Structures are given as C-alpha cells and as structure tokens.
Amino acid sequence: MMMQSPNIPSSGPIDLPLDGSVHSLWMPVNAAQGAADIDFAFYFILAICTFFFVLIVGLGILFVVKYRKRPGYVPKPSPHHSLKLEITWSVIPIILCVFMFWFGFTSYMHGRTMPAKAEQISVVAAKWRWEFQYGSPNRVSPELHVPVNEPVVMTMRSLDVIHSFFIPAFRTKLDVVPGRYSKVWFTPTKEGEYQLFCTEYCGTGHSGMAARVIVQSREDYEAWVAGLDVKDSDFPTAWQWGEYLFTKKGCAVCHHVDGTKLVGPPLNLAFGNERKFADGTSLVADENYIRESILVPGAKVVEGYPNAMTPYQGLVNDSELDGLIAYIKHLAGKP
Ligand code: CUA
C-alpha cells in the first residue's frame, strides 16, 4: 500500500514570477488590509516629489536661459529680502512633511501593534530556506499557507545571519535576526498564490531564498495544516520517509540528487563512495559521515564547495536522521 503524499511541499528555488504584476511599473497586486494606505503614502510622496522636481528643475532651466549673460543685457540688482516669500516656501513644505510623517507613522504603528487574536505561525529563516511551523514542530512546511480575511502573526527567528521577510503583495517586510524574535502581522484579503522573498543579502543562495504564499479559506487552510502531520509510519519504507523529509527540511534547496552541482554537492552518489575534503583528507561516506554532515556540516567540507550549510543540530531528530540516511543510501543504490 503505497501512501500517496498530497502534502509534500514544493521546495527549492521557485519559478519566478508567480504573479506577473511584480514586474509592473506601479505597485504590485494588493492583497492585504492596510496595503492601500501604504500605496497611498507612496503615491502621495511620489506625486509631491515629481511636482517639485519638475517645478524646481523647470524654473532653473528657465532662469538660466532668461538671465544668461549676453550683449545688450544689463542685469538688474537682486531684489531685497521678501518675508512673504520666505514664509510661503517654509510653511507649505512643513505642512506637507508633517502630513507625510503623520501618515507614515500611524501606518507604521498599526503594523507594529500585534492584534489580540490572530492565527499564529512560527518562522525559521536559515541559509537559504524558509520553514513555517503551524502550532507544532511536527507541522512544518517550506510553503506559507494562511487563512483569508483573518489576522496572522508571524514570530520569526534566524538560525544564522540576518534575513528579511518580504511579501510584496501584502506590503509586509521585516528583518529576521539571529538571537531574537521579530514579529510581523497582516490580514490577507484575497485568496490566491503570492511570493515571499528574502530581501536582505544573506550569501550565495540569497536570490533563491523565496517561498510560495497561499491564501485560502479557513476550511482549506485547516485541512492543509492537518495534513502536515505526517508520521514516519505513513511511509512504507524508511527511504520514502527520507525522500519526503529531504524536501520538507529544505535539503533540496542546496542539494540536487541528479548529479548536478548546486550550493552543496549532489547527493545521489554520496553514499559508499570516496569523499575528498577541503582540508585534503578523504573517507568513504558511511552512515556516521552522513549524520555528522547533517548535524555539523562544517566538520568535513567537501572539496570545491563553500562551508555554507546551516547545522541541523536540534532541527532533526534521530528517526528523521534515519530516514534521511536511508534515502541517501537508496539514491546510491545501496540497501
Ligand atoms: Cu536570506 Cu537573503
């Protein structure tokens, strides 16, 4: 009885764009509460800046031409101090700036004040993947699913460097910093599929550190979350459990299993073959080596690759390690 796995999440660099509007000259599709306010502030400031740019540069050019030195032109003496003019060009910009500040500050405070009741999702950022936890460490996915028309609070942490959580369609962006939690919230208003990007340069795999965001009805969301609770017993063999984990834990982001190089070495022929390391040593890959490479990847770095992998110590348990090792053995055709 081969169990089908409807919930195996997609992972790895995603095909961009999911939504062509990201390439629009104007703001991308707007799919969260409050996004319209942010757009208004942006367009308002853009309009003011454009108006004054054209006015100032236009007058500058006009005066250069009009008052240029030329035969027969006698310059008039400069006019005296004009209080009326001084007040006009001080007061109008102050009013505009106060309005911009007030508008930006109230929107910002609204975004920083967490709602009392909300769907809670934990986010773990690491080079170079996102992991979303839905209520329990067992329920994790590299995809972000959220219910429509409900506030959602994301509690985020990073395992290594500074990343940044950015969903353009929600106008939501916040840094994810190692050693502390950062919180962000939003209320998605339109069902559909959106993009999440890392927007803080975090190393080689930064540009691929993206994820799908799926906004769905409460029923669909709950059904999807319940389906994440996959037990190892749901898989007929250990390697199939491992294959599932390979995607779910984000391994596939940096390791291909078809022999091609990615950030990390391909893993299809790893097991049972000689590995050469950056420090000049080598060994034949066995279970202990694979285990060590998952938990403490920096211990033995394969020659020709960067020491780029985040340690998985504390992120995989022993049974999951068994599954992953079984999968890597299976790939190499070993029993
Ligand atoms: Cu993570 Cu850029």
XYZ file of C-alpha atoms and ligand atoms in Angstrom, residues 126 128 130 162-164 198-203 206 209, ligand 1:
16
model
C 18.216 29.896 7.526
C 18.762 29.528 2.320
C 12.146 29.349 4.973
C 20.125 38.423 9.055
C 17.392 37.568 6.575
C 14.339 39.630 5.763
C 14.305 37.202 1.395
C 15.210 40.819 0.994
C 18.428 41.031 3.000
C 21.530 39.872 1.167
C 22.496 36.689 3.040
C 25.017 34.881 0.850
C 20.042 34.650 -1.272
C 15.526 32.149 -0.810
Cu 18.107 35.174 3.333
Cu 18.746 36.791 1.727
